[in-house]
Coordinates of C-alpha atoms and ligand atoms in Angstrom, one line a residue:
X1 CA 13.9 -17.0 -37.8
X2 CA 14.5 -20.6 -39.4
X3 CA 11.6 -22.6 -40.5
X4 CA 12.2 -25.1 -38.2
X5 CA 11.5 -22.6 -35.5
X6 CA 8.5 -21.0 -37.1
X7 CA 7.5 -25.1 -37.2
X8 CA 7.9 -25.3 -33.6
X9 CA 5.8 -22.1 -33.3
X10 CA 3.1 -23.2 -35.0
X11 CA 3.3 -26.3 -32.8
X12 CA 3.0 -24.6 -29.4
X13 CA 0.0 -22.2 -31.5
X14 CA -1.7 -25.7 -32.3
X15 CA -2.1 -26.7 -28.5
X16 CA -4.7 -23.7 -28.1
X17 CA -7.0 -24.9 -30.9
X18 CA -10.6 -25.0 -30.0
X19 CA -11.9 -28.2 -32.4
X20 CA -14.5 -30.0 -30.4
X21 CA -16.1 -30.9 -33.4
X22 CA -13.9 -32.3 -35.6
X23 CA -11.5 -33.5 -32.8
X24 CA -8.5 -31.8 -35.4
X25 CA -6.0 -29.2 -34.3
X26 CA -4.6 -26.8 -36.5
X27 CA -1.4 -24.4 -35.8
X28 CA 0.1 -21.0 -37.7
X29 CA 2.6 -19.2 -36.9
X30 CA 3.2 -15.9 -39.7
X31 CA 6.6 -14.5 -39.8
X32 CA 6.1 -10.7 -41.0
X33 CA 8.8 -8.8 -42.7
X34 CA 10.1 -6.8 -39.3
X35 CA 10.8 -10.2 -38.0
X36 CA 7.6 -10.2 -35.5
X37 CA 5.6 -13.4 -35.3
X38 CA 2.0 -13.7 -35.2
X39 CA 0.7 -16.9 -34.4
X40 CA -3.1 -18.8 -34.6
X41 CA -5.4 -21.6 -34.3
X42 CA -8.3 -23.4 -35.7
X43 CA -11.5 -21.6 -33.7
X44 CA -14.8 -24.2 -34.2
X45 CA -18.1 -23.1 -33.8
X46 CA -21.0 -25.2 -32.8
X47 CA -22.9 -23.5 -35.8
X48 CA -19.8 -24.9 -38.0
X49 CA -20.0 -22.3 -40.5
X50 CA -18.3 -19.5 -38.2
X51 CA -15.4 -21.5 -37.7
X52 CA -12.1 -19.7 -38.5
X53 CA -9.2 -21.7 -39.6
X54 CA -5.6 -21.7 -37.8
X55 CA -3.4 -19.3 -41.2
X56 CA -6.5 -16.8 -40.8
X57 CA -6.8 -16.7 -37.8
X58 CA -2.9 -15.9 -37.5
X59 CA -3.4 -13.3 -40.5
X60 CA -6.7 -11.6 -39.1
X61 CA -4.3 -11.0 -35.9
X62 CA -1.6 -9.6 -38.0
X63 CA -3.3 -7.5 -40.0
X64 CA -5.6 -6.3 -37.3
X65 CA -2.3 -4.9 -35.8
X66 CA -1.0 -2.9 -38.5
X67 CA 0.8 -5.6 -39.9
X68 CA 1.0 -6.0 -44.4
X69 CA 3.9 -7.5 -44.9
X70 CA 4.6 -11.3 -44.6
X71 CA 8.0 -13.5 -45.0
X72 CA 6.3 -16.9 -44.3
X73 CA 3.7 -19.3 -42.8
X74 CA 4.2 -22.5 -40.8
X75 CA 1.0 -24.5 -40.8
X76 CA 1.1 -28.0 -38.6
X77 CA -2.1 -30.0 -37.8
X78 CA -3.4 -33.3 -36.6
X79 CA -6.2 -34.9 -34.6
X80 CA -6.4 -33.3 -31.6
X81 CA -4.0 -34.8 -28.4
X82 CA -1.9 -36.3 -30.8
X83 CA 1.3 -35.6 -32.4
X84 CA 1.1 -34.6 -36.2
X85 CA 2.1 -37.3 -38.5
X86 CA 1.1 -35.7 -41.8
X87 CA 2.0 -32.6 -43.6
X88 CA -1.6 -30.3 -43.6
X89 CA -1.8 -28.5 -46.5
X90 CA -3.7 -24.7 -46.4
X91 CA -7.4 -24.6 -47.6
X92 CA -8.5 -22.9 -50.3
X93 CA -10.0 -20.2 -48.3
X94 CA -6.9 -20.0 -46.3
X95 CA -5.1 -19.8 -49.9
X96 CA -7.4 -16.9 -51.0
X97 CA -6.5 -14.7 -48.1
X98 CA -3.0 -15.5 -47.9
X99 CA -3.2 -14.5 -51.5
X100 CA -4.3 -10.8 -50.5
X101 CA -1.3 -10.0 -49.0
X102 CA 1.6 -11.9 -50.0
X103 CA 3.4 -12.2 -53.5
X104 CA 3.6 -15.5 -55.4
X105 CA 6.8 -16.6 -54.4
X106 CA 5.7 -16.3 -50.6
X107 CA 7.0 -19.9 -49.1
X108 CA 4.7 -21.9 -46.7
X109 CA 6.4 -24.2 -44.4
X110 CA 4.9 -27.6 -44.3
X111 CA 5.7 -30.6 -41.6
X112 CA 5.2 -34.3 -41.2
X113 CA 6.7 -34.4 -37.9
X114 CA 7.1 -31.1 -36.7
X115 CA 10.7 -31.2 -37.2
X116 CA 11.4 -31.4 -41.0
X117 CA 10.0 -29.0 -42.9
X118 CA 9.1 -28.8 -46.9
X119 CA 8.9 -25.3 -48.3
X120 CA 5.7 -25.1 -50.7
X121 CA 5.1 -21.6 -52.3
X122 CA 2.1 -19.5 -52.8
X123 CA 1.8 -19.9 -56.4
X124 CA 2.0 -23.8 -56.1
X125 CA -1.3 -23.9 -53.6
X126 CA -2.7 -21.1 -55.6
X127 CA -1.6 -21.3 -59.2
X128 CA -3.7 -18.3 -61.4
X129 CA -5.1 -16.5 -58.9
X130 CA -7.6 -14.3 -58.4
X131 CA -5.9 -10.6 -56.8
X132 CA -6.0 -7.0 -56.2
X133 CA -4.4 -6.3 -59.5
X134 CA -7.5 -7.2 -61.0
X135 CA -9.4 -4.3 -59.3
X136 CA -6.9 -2.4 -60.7
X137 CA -7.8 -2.8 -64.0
X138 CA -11.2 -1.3 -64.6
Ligands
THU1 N1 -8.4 -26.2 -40.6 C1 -7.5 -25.2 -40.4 O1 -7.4 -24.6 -39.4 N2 -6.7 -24.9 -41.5 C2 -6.7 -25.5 -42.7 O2 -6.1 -25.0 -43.6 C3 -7.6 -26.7 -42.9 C4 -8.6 -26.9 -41.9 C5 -9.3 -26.5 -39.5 C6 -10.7 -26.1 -39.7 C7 -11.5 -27.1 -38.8 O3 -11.5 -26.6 -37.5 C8 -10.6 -28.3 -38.8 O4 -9.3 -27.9 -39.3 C9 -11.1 -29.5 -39.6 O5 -11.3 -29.1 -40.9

């Protein structure tokens, strides 16, 4: 599995995004360490608060299935209908949980286009984080 093609993964995942309220689609596709691809999208609520980004989404479906161990995330996004023009970064929360599962050097596959890709690791997005090692140490 290239990046490329985990890009273009995350592409096809964006056209399912549910975003009638910010009008902005998000794609992830999450490569797991058997090779098996789990893909997600941005899920809005009219509430706003319940809303579920596109990465957890993807990990919520991995995880749900048995599924611990990660290789990568692709994340695309862009207004809605559109083609993506600009690379869209992870949020924080997004950060966090990626965080739980995946080591510091865990690469996450940005695009500007969907067909270039520029590999930004965990530990960049996250620098210091907060993790399960820290339970560990009481
Ligand atoms: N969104 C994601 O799906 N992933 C991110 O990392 C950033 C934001 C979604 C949430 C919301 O539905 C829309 O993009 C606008 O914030």
């Amino acid at each position: 599995m290239t990046p490329e093609k985990l890009i273009l993964l995350a592409q096809e995942a964006r056209t399912m995004s549910y975003c009638p309220y910010s009008g902005f689609a998000v794609g992830a596709a999450l490569l797991c360490a058997d090779g098996k691809v789990y893909t997600g999208c941005n899920i809005e609520n009219a509430a706003f608060g319940p809303t579920i980004c596109a990465e957890r989404t993807a990990v919520f479906k991995a995880v749900s299935e048995g599924q611990r161990e990660f290789a990568a995330i692709a994340v695309v996004g862009g207004m809605a209908g559109q083609e993506i023009s600009r690379e869209c970064p992870p949020c924080g929360v997004c950060r966090q949980v990626l965080r739980e599962f995946c080591a510091d050097d865990f690469p996450v596959y940005l695009s500007r286009d969907g067909k270039t890709v520029r590999t930004i690791l965990l530990k960049e997005l996250l620098p210091e984080s907060f993790r399960a090692e820290q339970h560990l140490s009481r």
